[in-house]
Amino acid sequence: MNRLVPAAALTAMLCAGIAGSALAAPPAKAVASPTASVETAKSAAPDSEATKGDPAKGGALYDTVAALDTQMFDSFNHCDDPAQFERHRALYDEKVEFYHDNGGVTWTREEMLVNVRKNVCGKFRRELIPGTLRVYPIKDFGAMEIGEHRFCATGETTCAGRGEFILVWHRVGERWQVTRAISYAHRPND
């Protein structure tokens, strides 16, 4: 039987206006700066016959974006630590557009981060639902990350909510940043 998160906590989670996921793997010991080269996350790609040969579910771009995803949501899940909050901030373009089905739209990184600090830090964490991460290239720009995530109150072992997300990553040299985020289809985690 799942424990329920209080309605106020679930409302905060669903209205936070933040997209993304956290891989189920343990957090990395050191989080690289978004301006540094991204180490690949070999274990991030699903290891099944159904996904072999599917570039959306494996390969170098998938590994790079999965590693970025891990950096983003390890810092998101620990954003009550000022250093982690800054790492999280650095992964977003200053003009990021964030579309949230329950929280509305934010038009800048600073506006979005106000919501993170107010609604997320120390209150809940995100987890990627295994097997849902897909990555597609965007010619001469970067990549699109699509997946499903669940929301878990801090200190709880069960997760009350879930949703779907799209992140658009822009690559300039070795630097990757999110320029667009869409978080939608929020519902109870049955």
Short mmCIF file of C-alpha atoms in Angstrom, two decimals:
data_model
loop_
_atom_site.label_atom_id
_atom_site.label_comp_id
_atom_site.label_asym_id
_atom_site.label_seq_id
_atom_site.Cartn_x
_atom_site.Cartn_y
_atom_site.Cartn_z
CA MET A 1 0.00 0.00 0.00
CA ASN A 2 1.38 3.39 -1.00
CA ARG A 3 1.65 6.14 1.60
CA LEU A 4 -0.03 9.34 0.46
CA VAL A 5 1.76 12.65 0.40
CA PRO A 6 -0.22 15.45 2.06
CA ALA A 7 -2.30 17.41 -0.44
CA ALA A 8 -0.29 20.61 0.16
CA ALA A 9 2.97 18.83 -0.64
CA LEU A 10 1.54 17.24 -3.78
CA THR A 11 0.16 20.59 -4.91
CA ALA A 12 3.60 22.14 -4.44
CA MET A 13 5.16 19.32 -6.42
CA LEU A 14 2.75 19.60 -9.31
CA CYS A 15 2.86 23.40 -9.42
CA ALA A 16 6.63 23.73 -9.09
CA GLY A 17 7.04 24.43 -12.79
CA ILE A 18 10.19 22.33 -13.21
CA ALA A 19 10.74 19.57 -15.78
CA GLY A 20 13.14 16.66 -15.93
CA SER A 21 14.11 13.48 -14.22
CA ALA A 22 16.64 11.85 -11.98
CA LEU A 23 18.16 8.57 -12.96
CA ALA A 24 17.63 5.75 -10.50
CA ALA A 25 21.40 5.26 -10.24
CA PRO A 26 23.12 6.64 -7.13
CA PRO A 27 24.28 10.26 -7.44
CA ALA A 28 27.73 10.84 -8.86
CA LYS A 29 30.43 11.79 -6.35
CA ALA A 30 31.29 14.95 -8.28
CA VAL A 31 29.00 16.89 -10.56
CA ALA A 32 30.74 18.33 -13.60
CA SER A 33 30.11 21.87 -14.62
CA PRO A 34 27.89 22.24 -17.71
CA THR A 35 30.81 23.98 -19.39
CA ALA A 36 33.03 20.92 -18.95
CA SER A 37 32.97 17.87 -21.18
CA VAL A 38 30.17 15.54 -20.18
CA GLU A 39 31.21 12.06 -19.17
CA THR A 40 29.01 9.42 -20.70
CA ALA A 41 26.71 7.36 -18.52
CA LYS A 42 27.09 3.88 -19.98
CA SER A 43 24.56 2.39 -17.57
CA ALA A 44 21.91 4.97 -18.54
CA ALA A 45 20.88 3.19 -21.74
CA PRO A 46 18.30 0.46 -21.26
CA ASP A 47 19.87 -2.95 -21.80
CA SER A 48 17.25 -4.95 -23.68
CA GLU A 49 16.80 -6.45 -27.11
CA ALA A 50 13.87 -4.09 -27.77
CA THR A 51 16.11 -1.00 -27.57
CA LYS A 52 19.23 -2.26 -29.36
CA GLY A 53 19.76 -0.28 -32.53
CA ASP A 54 17.24 2.42 -31.49
CA PRO A 55 19.22 5.70 -31.39
CA ALA A 56 16.53 7.29 -29.19
CA LYS A 57 17.32 4.70 -26.51
CA GLY A 58 21.10 4.35 -26.83
CA GLY A 59 24.29 5.61 -28.41
CA ALA A 60 26.67 8.49 -27.79
CA LEU A 61 24.06 11.29 -27.86
CA TYR A 62 21.77 9.32 -25.57
CA ASP A 63 24.64 8.74 -23.13
CA THR A 64 25.59 12.44 -23.17
CA VAL A 65 22.03 13.64 -22.52
CA ALA A 66 21.46 10.94 -19.88
CA ALA A 67 24.60 12.19 -18.09
CA LEU A 68 23.33 15.80 -18.33
CA ASP A 69 19.98 14.62 -16.97
CA THR A 70 21.77 13.00 -14.02
CA GLN A 71 23.68 16.23 -13.33
CA MET A 72 20.55 18.32 -13.59
CA PHE A 73 18.39 16.30 -11.29
CA ASP A 74 21.03 15.35 -8.77
CA SER A 75 21.48 19.10 -8.29
CA PHE A 76 17.68 19.61 -8.39
CA ASN A 77 17.15 16.93 -5.75
CA HIS A 78 19.73 18.59 -3.48
CA CYS A 79 18.94 22.24 -4.29
CA ASP A 80 18.67 23.19 -0.62
CA ASP A 81 22.51 23.11 -0.73
CA PRO A 82 23.62 26.47 -2.27
CA ALA A 83 26.40 24.82 -4.33
CA GLN A 84 23.93 22.32 -5.82
CA PHE A 85 21.45 25.12 -6.52
CA GLU A 86 24.16 26.95 -8.52
CA ARG A 87 25.00 23.77 -10.46
CA HIS A 88 21.30 23.42 -11.28
CA ARG A 89 21.10 27.07 -12.35
CA ALA A 90 24.08 26.71 -14.72
CA LEU A 91 22.31 24.00 -16.73
CA TYR A 92 19.61 26.44 -17.94
CA ASP A 93 19.95 29.15 -20.56
CA GLU A 94 19.19 32.59 -19.10
CA LYS A 95 16.21 32.91 -21.49
CA VAL A 96 14.81 29.42 -20.85
CA GLU A 97 11.10 29.08 -21.50
CA PHE A 98 9.37 26.70 -19.12
CA TYR A 99 5.84 25.46 -19.82
CA HIS A 100 4.06 23.63 -16.99
CA ASP A 101 0.51 22.36 -17.36
CA ASN A 102 -0.41 23.28 -13.77
CA GLY A 103 2.07 26.04 -12.98
CA GLY A 104 1.88 28.10 -16.18
CA VAL A 105 4.79 29.62 -18.08
CA THR A 106 8.04 31.19 -16.93
CA TRP A 107 10.11 33.13 -19.44
CA THR A 108 13.54 33.37 -17.76
CA ARG A 109 15.94 31.23 -15.76
CA GLU A 110 15.70 33.52 -12.73
CA GLU A 111 11.88 33.41 -12.74
CA MET A 112 11.96 29.61 -13.00
CA LEU A 113 14.54 29.33 -10.20
CA VAL A 114 12.35 31.38 -7.86
CA ASN A 115 9.76 28.60 -8.28
CA VAL A 116 12.37 25.91 -7.67
CA ARG A 117 13.56 27.52 -4.46
CA LYS A 118 9.99 28.14 -3.24
CA ASN A 119 8.35 24.84 -4.24
CA VAL A 120 11.07 22.20 -4.52
CA CYS A 121 14.19 22.61 -2.41
CA GLY A 122 13.97 20.36 0.66
CA LYS A 123 10.38 19.36 -0.15
CA PHE A 124 10.56 16.67 -2.82
CA ARG A 125 12.72 14.89 -5.35
CA ARG A 126 12.26 13.63 -8.89
CA GLU A 127 12.97 10.18 -10.23
CA LEU A 128 13.10 9.07 -13.84
CA ILE A 129 10.71 6.21 -14.56
CA PRO A 130 13.06 3.49 -15.85
CA GLY A 131 12.86 2.78 -19.57
CA THR A 132 11.08 6.04 -20.49
CA LEU A 133 14.05 8.25 -21.44
CA ARG A 134 14.37 8.96 -25.17
CA VAL A 135 16.80 11.32 -26.89
CA TYR A 136 16.55 12.74 -30.41
CA PRO A 137 19.10 14.93 -32.21
CA ILE A 138 18.21 18.44 -33.33
CA LYS A 139 20.37 19.31 -36.34
CA ASP A 140 22.84 22.14 -35.75
CA PHE A 141 21.41 22.80 -32.29
CA GLY A 142 21.54 19.94 -29.77
CA ALA A 143 19.04 17.38 -28.62
CA MET A 144 15.51 16.76 -27.38
CA GLU A 145 15.05 14.68 -24.22
CA ILE A 146 11.65 13.08 -23.56
CA GLY A 147 10.58 10.91 -20.66
CA GLU A 148 8.37 10.31 -17.65
CA HIS A 149 9.15 11.09 -14.05
CA ARG A 150 7.62 10.69 -10.61
CA PHE A 151 7.61 13.00 -7.59
CA CYS A 152 8.55 11.80 -4.13
CA ALA A 153 8.26 13.76 -0.89
CA THR A 154 11.62 14.19 0.82
CA GLY A 155 12.24 11.31 3.19
CA GLU A 156 9.48 9.13 1.70
CA THR A 157 10.05 5.83 -0.08
CA THR A 158 6.89 6.01 -2.17
CA CYS A 159 6.09 8.60 -4.82
CA ALA A 160 2.69 10.28 -5.03
CA GLY A 161 2.75 12.00 -8.43
CA ARG A 162 4.02 11.50 -11.93
CA GLY A 163 4.20 13.42 -15.19
CA GLU A 164 5.86 13.63 -18.58
CA PHE A 165 8.53 16.03 -19.77
CA ILE A 166 10.42 17.37 -22.78
CA LEU A 167 13.75 19.20 -22.46
CA VAL A 168 15.43 20.93 -25.41
CA TRP A 169 19.20 20.99 -24.92
CA HIS A 170 21.36 23.49 -26.84
CA ARG A 171 25.02 22.66 -27.40
CA VAL A 172 27.62 25.36 -27.98
CA GLY A 173 31.09 23.79 -28.10
CA GLU A 174 31.18 21.49 -25.07
CA ARG A 175 28.56 23.48 -23.14
CA TRP A 176 24.99 22.17 -22.95
CA GLN A 177 22.02 24.13 -21.56
CA VAL A 178 18.26 23.71 -21.55
CA THR A 179 16.50 26.38 -23.64
CA ARG A 180 12.94 24.99 -23.50
CA ALA A 181 11.24 22.76 -20.95
CA ILE A 182 7.73 21.32 -21.00
CA SER A 183 6.29 19.46 -18.02
CA TYR A 184 2.81 18.04 -18.52
CA ALA A 185 0.31 15.19 -17.91
CA HIS A 186 0.70 15.49 -14.13
CA ARG A 187 -1.37 12.89 -12.27
CA PRO A 188 -1.28 10.63 -9.22
CA ASN A 189 1.31 7.85 -9.36
CA ASP A 190 -0.90 4.77 -9.35
#
